[in-house]
Short mmCIF file of C-alpha atoms and ligand atoms in Angstrom, two decimals:
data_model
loop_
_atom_site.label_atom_id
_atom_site.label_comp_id
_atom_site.label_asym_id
_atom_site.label_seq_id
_atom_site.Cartn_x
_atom_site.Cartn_y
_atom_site.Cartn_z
CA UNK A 262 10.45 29.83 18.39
CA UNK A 263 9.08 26.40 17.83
CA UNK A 264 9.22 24.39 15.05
CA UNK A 265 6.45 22.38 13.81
CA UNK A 266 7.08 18.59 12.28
CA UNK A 267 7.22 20.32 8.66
CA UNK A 268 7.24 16.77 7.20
CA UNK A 269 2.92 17.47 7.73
CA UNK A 270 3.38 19.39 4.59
CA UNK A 271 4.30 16.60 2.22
CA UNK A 272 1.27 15.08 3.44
CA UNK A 273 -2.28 15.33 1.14
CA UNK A 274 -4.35 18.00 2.29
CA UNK A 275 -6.23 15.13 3.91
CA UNK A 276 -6.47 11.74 4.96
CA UNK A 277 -8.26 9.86 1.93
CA UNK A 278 -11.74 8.21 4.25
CA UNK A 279 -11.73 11.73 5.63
CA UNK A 280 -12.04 13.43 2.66
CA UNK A 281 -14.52 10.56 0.67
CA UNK A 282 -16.47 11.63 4.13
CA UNK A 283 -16.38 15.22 3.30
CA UNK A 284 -17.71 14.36 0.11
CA UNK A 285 -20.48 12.66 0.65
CA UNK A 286 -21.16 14.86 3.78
CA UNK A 287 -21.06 17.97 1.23
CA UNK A 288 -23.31 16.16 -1.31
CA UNK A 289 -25.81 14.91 1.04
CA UNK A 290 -26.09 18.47 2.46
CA UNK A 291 -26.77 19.34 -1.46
CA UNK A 292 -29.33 16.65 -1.46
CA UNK A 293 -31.53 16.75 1.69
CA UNK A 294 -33.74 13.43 2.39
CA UNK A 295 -31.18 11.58 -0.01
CA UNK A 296 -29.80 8.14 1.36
CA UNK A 297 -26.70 6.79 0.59
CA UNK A 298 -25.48 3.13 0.00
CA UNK A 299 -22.10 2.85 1.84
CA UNK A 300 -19.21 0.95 0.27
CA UNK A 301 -16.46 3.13 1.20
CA UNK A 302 -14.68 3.03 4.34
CA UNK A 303 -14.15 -1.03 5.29
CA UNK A 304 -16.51 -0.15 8.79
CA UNK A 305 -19.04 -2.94 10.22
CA UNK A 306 -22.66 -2.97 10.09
CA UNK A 307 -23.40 -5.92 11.99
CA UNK A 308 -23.87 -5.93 15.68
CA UNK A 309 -21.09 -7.27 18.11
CA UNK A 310 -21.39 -11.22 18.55
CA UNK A 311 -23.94 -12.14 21.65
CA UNK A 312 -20.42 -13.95 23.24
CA UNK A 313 -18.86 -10.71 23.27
CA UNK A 314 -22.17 -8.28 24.57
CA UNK A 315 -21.98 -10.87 27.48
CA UNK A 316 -19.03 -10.47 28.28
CA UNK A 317 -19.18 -6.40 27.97
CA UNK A 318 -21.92 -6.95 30.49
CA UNK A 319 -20.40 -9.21 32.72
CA UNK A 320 -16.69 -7.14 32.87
CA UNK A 321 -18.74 -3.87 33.85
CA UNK A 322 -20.22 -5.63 37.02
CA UNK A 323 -16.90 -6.55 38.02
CA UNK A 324 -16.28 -2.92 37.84
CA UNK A 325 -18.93 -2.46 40.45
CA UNK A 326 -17.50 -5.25 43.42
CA UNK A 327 -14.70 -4.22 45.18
CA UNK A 328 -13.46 -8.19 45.23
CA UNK A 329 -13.66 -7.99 41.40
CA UNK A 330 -12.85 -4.01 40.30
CA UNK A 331 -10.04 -3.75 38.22
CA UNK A 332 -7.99 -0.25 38.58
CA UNK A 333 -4.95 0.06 35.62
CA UNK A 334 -4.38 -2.91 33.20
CA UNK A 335 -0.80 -4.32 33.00
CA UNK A 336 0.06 -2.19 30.01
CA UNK A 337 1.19 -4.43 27.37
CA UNK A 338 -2.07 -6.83 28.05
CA UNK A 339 -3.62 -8.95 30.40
CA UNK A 340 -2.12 -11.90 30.83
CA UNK A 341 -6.03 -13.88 30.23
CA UNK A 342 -5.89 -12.31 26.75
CA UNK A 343 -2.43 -12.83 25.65
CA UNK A 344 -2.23 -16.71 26.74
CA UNK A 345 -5.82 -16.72 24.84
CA UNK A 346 -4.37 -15.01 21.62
CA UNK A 347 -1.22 -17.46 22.30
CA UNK A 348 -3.33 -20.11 22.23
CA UNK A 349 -5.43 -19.12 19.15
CA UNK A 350 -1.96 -19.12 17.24
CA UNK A 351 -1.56 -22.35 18.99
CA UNK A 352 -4.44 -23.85 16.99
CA UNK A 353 -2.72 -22.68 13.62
CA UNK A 354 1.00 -24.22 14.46
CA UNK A 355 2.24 -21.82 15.27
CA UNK A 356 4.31 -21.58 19.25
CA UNK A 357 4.15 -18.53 20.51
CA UNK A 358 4.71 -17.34 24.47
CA UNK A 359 1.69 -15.26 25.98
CA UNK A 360 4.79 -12.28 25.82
CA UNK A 361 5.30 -12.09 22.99
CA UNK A 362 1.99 -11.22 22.34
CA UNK A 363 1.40 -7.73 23.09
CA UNK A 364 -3.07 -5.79 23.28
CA UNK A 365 -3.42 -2.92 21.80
CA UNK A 366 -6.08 -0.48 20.60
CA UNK A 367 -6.40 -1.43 17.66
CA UNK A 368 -4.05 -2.01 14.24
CA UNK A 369 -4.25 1.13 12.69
CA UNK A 370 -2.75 3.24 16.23
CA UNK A 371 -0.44 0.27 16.36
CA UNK A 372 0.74 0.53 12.69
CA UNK A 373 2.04 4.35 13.59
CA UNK A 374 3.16 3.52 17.03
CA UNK A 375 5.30 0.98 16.21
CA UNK A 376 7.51 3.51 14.23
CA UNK A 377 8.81 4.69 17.20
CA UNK A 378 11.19 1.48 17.44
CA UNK A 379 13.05 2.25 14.01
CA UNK A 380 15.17 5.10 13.51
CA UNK A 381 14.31 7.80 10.90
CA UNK A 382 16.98 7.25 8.40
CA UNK A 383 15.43 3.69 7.81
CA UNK A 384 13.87 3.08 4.29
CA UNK A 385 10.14 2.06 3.98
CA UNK A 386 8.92 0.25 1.75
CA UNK A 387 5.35 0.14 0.94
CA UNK A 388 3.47 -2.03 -1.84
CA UNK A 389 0.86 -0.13 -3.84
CA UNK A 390 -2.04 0.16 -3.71
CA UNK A 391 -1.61 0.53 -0.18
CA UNK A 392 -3.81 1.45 2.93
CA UNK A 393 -2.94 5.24 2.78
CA UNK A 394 -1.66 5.06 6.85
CA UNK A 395 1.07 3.37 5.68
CA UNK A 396 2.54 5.61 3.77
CA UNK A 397 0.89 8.62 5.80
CA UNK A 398 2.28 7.17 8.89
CA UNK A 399 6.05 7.52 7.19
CA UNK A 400 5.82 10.50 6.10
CA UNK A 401 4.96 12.06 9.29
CA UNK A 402 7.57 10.47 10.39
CA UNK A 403 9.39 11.85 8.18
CA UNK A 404 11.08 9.04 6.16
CA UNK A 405 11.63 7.78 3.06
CA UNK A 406 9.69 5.46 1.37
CA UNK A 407 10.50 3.24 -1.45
CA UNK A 408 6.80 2.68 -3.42
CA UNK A 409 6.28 -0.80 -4.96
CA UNK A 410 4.14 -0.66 -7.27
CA UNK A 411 1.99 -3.80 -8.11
CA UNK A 412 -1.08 -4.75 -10.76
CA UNK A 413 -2.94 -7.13 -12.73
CA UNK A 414 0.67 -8.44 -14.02
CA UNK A 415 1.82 -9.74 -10.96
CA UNK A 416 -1.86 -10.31 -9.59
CA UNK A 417 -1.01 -7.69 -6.78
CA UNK A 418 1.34 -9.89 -5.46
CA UNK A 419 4.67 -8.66 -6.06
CA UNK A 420 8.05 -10.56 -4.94
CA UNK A 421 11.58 -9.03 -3.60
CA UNK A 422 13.91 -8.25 -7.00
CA UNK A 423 17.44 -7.07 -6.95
CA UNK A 424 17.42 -3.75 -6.35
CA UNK A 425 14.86 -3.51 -3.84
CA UNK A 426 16.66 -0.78 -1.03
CA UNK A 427 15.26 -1.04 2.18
CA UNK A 428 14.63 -1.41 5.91
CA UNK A 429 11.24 -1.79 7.03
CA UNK A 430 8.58 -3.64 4.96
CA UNK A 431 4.65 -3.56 5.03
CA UNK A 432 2.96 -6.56 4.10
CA UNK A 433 -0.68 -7.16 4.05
CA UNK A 434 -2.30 -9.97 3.85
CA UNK A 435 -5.33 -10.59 2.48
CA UNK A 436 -5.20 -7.39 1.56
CA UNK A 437 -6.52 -4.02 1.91
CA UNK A 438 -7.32 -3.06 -0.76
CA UNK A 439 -7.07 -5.74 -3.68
CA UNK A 440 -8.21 -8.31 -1.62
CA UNK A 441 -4.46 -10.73 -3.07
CA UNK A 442 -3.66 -12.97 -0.61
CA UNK A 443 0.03 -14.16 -0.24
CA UNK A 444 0.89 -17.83 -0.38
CA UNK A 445 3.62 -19.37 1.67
CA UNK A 446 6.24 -19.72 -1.35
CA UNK A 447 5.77 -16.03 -1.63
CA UNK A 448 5.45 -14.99 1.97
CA UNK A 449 8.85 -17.37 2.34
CA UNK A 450 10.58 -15.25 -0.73
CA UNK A 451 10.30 -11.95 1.33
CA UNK A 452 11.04 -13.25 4.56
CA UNK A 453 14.07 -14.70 3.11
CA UNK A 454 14.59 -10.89 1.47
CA UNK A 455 13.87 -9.69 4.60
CA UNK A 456 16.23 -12.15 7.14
CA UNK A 457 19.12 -11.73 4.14
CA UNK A 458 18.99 -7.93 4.42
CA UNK A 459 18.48 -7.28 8.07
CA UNK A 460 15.21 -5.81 7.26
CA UNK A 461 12.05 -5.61 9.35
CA UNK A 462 8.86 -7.02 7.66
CA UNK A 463 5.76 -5.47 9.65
CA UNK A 464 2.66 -7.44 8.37
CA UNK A 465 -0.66 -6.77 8.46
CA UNK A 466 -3.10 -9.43 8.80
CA UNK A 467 -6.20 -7.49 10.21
CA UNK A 468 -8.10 -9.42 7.56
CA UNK A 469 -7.10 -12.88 8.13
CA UNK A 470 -10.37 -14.51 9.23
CA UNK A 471 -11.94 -14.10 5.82
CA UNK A 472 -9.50 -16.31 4.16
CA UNK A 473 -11.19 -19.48 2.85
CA UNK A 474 -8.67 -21.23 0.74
CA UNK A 475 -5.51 -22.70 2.02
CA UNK A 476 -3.33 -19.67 2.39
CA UNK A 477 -1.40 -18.31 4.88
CA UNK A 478 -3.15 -16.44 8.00
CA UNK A 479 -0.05 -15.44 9.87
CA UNK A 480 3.57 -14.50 8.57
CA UNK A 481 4.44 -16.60 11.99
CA UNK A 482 3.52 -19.52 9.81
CA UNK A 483 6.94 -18.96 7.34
CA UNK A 484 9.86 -20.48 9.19
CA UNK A 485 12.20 -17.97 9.66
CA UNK A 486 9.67 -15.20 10.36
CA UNK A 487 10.66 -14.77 14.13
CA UNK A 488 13.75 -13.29 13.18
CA UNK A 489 12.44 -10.53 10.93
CA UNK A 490 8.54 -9.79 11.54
CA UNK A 491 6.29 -7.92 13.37
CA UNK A 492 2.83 -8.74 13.17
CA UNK A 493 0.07 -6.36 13.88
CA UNK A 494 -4.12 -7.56 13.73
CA UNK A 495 -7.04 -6.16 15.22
CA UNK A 496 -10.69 -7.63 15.80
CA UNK A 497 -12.21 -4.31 14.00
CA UNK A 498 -13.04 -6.59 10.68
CA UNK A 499 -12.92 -9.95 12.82
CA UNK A 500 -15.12 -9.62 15.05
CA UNK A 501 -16.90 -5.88 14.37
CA UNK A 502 -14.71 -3.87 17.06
CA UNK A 503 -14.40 -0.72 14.71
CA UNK A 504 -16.16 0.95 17.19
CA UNK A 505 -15.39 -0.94 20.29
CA UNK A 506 -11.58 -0.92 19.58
CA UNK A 507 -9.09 -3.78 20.28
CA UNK A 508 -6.50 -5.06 18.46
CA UNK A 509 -2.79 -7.04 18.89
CA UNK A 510 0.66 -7.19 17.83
CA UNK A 511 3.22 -10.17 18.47
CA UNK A 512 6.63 -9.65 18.59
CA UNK A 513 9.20 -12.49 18.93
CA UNK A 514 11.63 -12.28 21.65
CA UNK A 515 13.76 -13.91 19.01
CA UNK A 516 13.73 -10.69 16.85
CA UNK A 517 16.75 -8.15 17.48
CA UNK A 518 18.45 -5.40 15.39
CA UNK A 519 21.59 -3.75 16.51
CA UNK A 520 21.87 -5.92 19.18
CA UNK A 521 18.55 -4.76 20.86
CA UNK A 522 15.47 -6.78 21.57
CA UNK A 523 12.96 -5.27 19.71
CA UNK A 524 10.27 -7.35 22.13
CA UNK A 525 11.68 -5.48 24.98
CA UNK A 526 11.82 -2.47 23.12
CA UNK A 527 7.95 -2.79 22.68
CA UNK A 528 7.53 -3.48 26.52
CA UNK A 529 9.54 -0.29 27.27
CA UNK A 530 7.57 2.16 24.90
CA UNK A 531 4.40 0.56 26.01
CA UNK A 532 4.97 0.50 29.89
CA UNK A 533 6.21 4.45 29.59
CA UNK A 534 3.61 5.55 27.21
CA UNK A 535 0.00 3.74 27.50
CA UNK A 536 -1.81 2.53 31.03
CA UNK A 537 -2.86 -0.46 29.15
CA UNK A 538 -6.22 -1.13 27.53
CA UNK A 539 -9.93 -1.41 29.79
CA UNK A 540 -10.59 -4.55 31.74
CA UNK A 541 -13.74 -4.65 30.37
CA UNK A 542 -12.70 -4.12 26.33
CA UNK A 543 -10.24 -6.96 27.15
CA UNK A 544 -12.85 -9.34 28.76
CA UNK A 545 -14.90 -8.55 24.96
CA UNK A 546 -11.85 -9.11 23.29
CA UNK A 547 -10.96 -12.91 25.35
CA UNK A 548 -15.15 -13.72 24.58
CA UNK A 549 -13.99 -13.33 20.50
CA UNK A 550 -11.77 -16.46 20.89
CA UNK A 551 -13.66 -18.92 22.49
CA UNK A 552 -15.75 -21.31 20.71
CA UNK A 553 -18.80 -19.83 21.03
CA UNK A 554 -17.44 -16.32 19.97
CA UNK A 555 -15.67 -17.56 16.77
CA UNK A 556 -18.34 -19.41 15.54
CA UNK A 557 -20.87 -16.11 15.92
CA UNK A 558 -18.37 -14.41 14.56
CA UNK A 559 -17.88 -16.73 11.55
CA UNK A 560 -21.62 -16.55 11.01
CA UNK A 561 -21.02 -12.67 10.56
CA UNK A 562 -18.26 -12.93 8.45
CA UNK A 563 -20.44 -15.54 6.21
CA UNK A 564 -23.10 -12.50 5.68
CA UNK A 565 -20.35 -10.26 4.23
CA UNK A 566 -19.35 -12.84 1.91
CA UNK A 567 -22.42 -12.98 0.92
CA UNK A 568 -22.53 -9.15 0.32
CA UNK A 569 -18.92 -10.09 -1.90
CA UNK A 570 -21.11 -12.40 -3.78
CA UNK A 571 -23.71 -10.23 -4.92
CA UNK A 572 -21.72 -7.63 -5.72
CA UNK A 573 -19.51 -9.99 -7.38
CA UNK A 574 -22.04 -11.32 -9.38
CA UNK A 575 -22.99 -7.59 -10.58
CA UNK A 576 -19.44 -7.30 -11.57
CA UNK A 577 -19.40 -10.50 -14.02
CA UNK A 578 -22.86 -9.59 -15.86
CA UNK A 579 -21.25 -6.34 -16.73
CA UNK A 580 -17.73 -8.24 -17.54
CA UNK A 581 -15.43 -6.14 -15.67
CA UNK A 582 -12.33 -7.25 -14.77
CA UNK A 583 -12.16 -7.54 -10.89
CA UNK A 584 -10.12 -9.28 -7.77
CA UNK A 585 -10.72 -10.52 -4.26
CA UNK A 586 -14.00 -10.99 -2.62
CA UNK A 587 -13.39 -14.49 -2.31
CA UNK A 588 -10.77 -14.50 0.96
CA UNK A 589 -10.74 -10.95 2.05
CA UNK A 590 -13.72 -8.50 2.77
CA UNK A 591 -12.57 -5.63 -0.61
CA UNK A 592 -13.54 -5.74 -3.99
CA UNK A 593 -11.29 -4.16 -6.51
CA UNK A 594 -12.58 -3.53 -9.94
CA UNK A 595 -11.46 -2.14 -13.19
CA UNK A 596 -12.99 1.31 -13.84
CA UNK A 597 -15.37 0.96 -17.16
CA UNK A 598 -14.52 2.65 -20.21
CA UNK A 599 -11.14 3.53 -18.53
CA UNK A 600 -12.72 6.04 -16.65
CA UNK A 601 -10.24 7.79 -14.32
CA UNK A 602 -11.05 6.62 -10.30
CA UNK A 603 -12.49 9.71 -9.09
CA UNK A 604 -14.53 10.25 -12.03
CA UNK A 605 -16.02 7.04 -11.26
CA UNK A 606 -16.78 7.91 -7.53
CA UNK A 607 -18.72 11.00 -8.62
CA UNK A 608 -20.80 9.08 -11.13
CA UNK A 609 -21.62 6.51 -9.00
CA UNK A 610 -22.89 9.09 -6.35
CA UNK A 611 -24.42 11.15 -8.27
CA UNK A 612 -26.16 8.69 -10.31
CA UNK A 613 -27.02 5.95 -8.24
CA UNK A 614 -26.06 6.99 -4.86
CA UNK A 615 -23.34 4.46 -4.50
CA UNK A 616 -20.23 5.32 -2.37
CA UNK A 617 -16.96 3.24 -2.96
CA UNK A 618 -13.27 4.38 -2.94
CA UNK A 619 -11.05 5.32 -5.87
CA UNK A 620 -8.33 3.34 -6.47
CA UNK A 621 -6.25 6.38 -7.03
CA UNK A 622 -6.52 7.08 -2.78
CA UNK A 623 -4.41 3.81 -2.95
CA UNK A 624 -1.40 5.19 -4.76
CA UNK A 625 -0.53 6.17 -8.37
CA UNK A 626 -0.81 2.75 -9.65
CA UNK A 627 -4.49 2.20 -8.10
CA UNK A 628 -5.58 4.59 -10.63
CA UNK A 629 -7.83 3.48 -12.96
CA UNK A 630 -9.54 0.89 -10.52
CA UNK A 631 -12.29 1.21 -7.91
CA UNK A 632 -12.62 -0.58 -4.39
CA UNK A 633 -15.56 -1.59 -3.07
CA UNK A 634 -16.18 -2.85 1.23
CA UNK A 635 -18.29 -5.37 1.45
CA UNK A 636 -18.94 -4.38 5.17
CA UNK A 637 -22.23 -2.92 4.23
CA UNK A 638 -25.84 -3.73 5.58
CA UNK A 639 -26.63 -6.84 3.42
CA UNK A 640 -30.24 -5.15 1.84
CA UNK A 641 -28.17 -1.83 1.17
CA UNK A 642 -25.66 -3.57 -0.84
CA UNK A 643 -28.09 -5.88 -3.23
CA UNK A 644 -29.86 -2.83 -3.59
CA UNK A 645 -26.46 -1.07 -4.23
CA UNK A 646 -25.46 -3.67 -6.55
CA UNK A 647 -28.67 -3.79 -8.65
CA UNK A 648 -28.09 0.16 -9.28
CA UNK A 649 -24.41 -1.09 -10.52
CA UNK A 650 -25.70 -3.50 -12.72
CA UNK A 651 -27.94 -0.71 -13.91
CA UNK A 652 -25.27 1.88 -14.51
CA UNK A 653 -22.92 -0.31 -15.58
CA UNK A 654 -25.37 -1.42 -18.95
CA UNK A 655 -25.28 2.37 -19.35
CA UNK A 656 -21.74 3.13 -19.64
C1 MLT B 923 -10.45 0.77 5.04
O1 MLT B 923 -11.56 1.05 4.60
O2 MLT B 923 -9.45 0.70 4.32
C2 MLT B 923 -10.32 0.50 6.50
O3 MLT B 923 -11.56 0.44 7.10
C3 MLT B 923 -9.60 1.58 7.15
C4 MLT B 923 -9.11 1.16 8.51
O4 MLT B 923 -9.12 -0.01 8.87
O5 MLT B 923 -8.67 2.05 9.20
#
C-alpha cells in the first residue's frame, strides 16, 4: 500500500495567511455588510505599472502573427530577460552572466523548488521570525531545522556564533517580517560562516527595492558570495506581480558542493521539470526594468511608504515600540499591554475591523509582537490607522 509523505503531519493544521483568511472569511460571514481594512497578507493594491500593461498588450499580439508567435519558452528563461536582469545587477556592481540568472514563477515556488538540489539529511537553518514557507517548505521535506531565534537585542539581525550546526541557510533581506535590513559587515560575517563551513546561504531579497538607506540589495554584493549563495527575488512586491506571477533566482556557475555544479544542477531540474514561463509574462517582466518601468514602479513603491508613514506615525503617538517601515514594506510592533499576538488580532478585528498578522505565525519568538503590510489601498490604511490610534488610547 502507499505511503503518504508523513512528514505533512508535523506540519500546523494550516498554512498561517490561509488560516488569518479563514478567519476573517468566518467573521465576515458573522458580520454581513462589514468591511475590512487589510493589513495582513503582504499582497498589492496598486495596479500594474502602464510600462508593463503595454507590454502585456503588445506580447499577446505577437501571440496572434505567425512571424511573431512564440510556442514553449526556453525553460530556465528567455535569454531578453536574463541579459536584462544581468544587466540590472550590472547597474549595482555586481558581474553576473545572463546564465546564471535563471525566470521563474515567482520566489515563494522557487524557495520550495530549490530544495530539490540538497539532500535530506542537510540541516536548515532558519532565523525567526521567519516567513512560515521556510520552515513549512523543510518540513515537508522532511528535514531538520535548526531555529535562530532573533529580537529587539540583536535588532533582528542576528550573526553566525560557535555552535551554529548547519547546511543550508535562509537569509532575508529587508526582511519579511521585521522589516531589519542586513548591512555588508554582517552579510560578510555569514558568508564567511557560510564559505568556512561548506554551507549554502539561500537569500531572499524579494523586498529589495524598498531599501532607501545605503544597505545591501543583493548578497552578490559580499565578495565571496558566488561560492556559497543562492539568491531568489520576485517582482510580486517590486513591481505588483502577486497576481501576475514572475520572479528569478541567480545561481553562480562558480558555486559547487560535492564536486557538482549546483548552476547546472538548476538547469537540469528546470529543463526536466517546467516548460519555462509565458512569452508574454516575460515580455511584462523585461518592461519592469527599463527606465520607464522602474521609475513607475518607484512611484508605486513611494505610495506604500507613505502608507509605512502613517501607520508609523500612529505607532509613535501611542509610544509603542516598533521596527522597519523605513526600507522594507512590514511593520512590526510590540503588542500593548503585553497582550499575547493572537489576542491582539482578534481585538483589532473585532473592534476596529483591522486585519494584521500575529507575530506568533512567525515563530515562537515573534510572540508578543504584531506585523503589519503596508501593501494596503492608501485611504484604507489612514483610515485603518486612525482606528489604531483610537484603540490604542483605549488599551
Ligand atoms: C507575506 O505577507 O508574508 C507575503 O505576502 C507572503 C508571500 O510573499 O507569499
Amino acid at each position: 500500500m502507499l505511503t503518504p509523505n508523513l512528514s505533512y503531519a508535523n506540519l500546523k493544521d494550516s498554512y498561517l495567511f490561509y488560516h488569518i483568511a479563514q478567519k476573517t472569511g468566518a467573521w465576515l460571514n458573522e458580520h454581513p455588510g462589514a468591511r475590512l481594512y487589510r493589513m495582513g497578507i503582504g499582497d498589492v493594491s496598486l495596479p500594474l505599472a502602464p510600462a508593463v500593461i503595454a507590454a502585456l498588450h503588445a506580447a499577446a499580439d505577437d501571440q496572434s502573427v505567425k512571424e511573431r508567435f512564440h510556442g514553449y519558452m526556453p525553460e530556465c528563461g528567455a535569454p531578453f530577460l536574463r541579459e536584462t536582469i544581468a544587466g540590472y545587477y550590472g547597474k549595482r556592481n555586481v558581474s553576473l552572466s545572463p546564465d546564471e540568472v535563471f525566470v521563474s514563477s515567482g520566489a515563494s515556488d522557487e524557495l520550495g523548488d530549490l530544495l530539490d538540489l540538497f539532500d535530506r539529511s542537510n540541516r536548515a537553518l532558519i532565523i525567526e521570525p521567519a516567513y512560515p514557507a521556510y520552515v513549512d517548505a523543510n518540513i515537508m521535506a522532511g528535514r531538520e531545522i535548526v531555529h535562530l531565534p532573533s529580537g529587539p537585542d540583536n535588532h533582528f539581525l542576528p550573526l553566525p556564533r560557535p555552535g551554529i550546526e548547519a547546511d543550508l541557510i535562509y537569509l532575508c533581506s529587508p526582511n519579511n517580517p521585521t522589516g531589519a535590513v542586513f548591512n555588508r559587515e554582517q552579510l560578510a560575517a555569514w558568508v564567511s560562516w557560510a564559505n568556512a563551513r561548506g554551507a549554502v546561504i539561500l537569500f531572499d531579497a524579494a523586498y529589495e527595492a524598498f531599501i532607501e538607506e545605503d544597505l545591501p540589495h543583493s548578497i552578490f554584493e559580499i565578495p565571496g558570495a558566488e561560492t556559497c549563495a543562492i539568491e531568489i527575488c520576485s517582482l510580486s512586491k517590486t513591481a505588483g506581480f502577486t497576481g501576475t506571477r514572475l520572479g528569478y533566482t541567480v545561481i553562480p556557475k562558480a558555486l559547487e558542493r560535492g564536486g557538482l555544479s549546483l548552476n547546472a544542477m538548476w538547469v537540469r531540474n528546470r529543463t526536466t521539470k517546467t516548460n519555462g514561463i509565458s512569452y508574454i509574462l516575460q515580455r511584462a517582466g523585461a518592461a519592469v526594468f527599463t527606465d520607464e518601468g522602474q521609475k513607475q514602479i518607484h512611484a508605486n513603491i513611494r505610495i506604500y511608504k507613505e502608507n509605512a508613514r502613517v501607520l508609523m506615525a500612529a505607532l509613535d503617538e501611542a509610544g509603542i515600540r516598533y521596527w522597519g517601515g523605513k526600507n522594507a514594506p512590514y511593520i512590526w510592533m510590540e503588542c500593548p499591554g503585553g497582550m499575547g499576538s493572537w489576542e491582539f488580532f482578534d481585538r483589532l478585528l473585532n473592534e476596529i475591523q483591522v486585519v494584521g498578522t500575529p507575530g506568533e505565525g512567525f515563530g515562537a519568538c515573534g510572540e508578543g509582537f504584531f506585523r503589519f503590510s503596508t501593501f494596503g489601498d492608501p485611504a484604507d490604511t489612514r483610515e485603518a490607522a486612525s482606528r489604531l490610534t483610537a484603540l490604542l488610547r483605549k488599551i
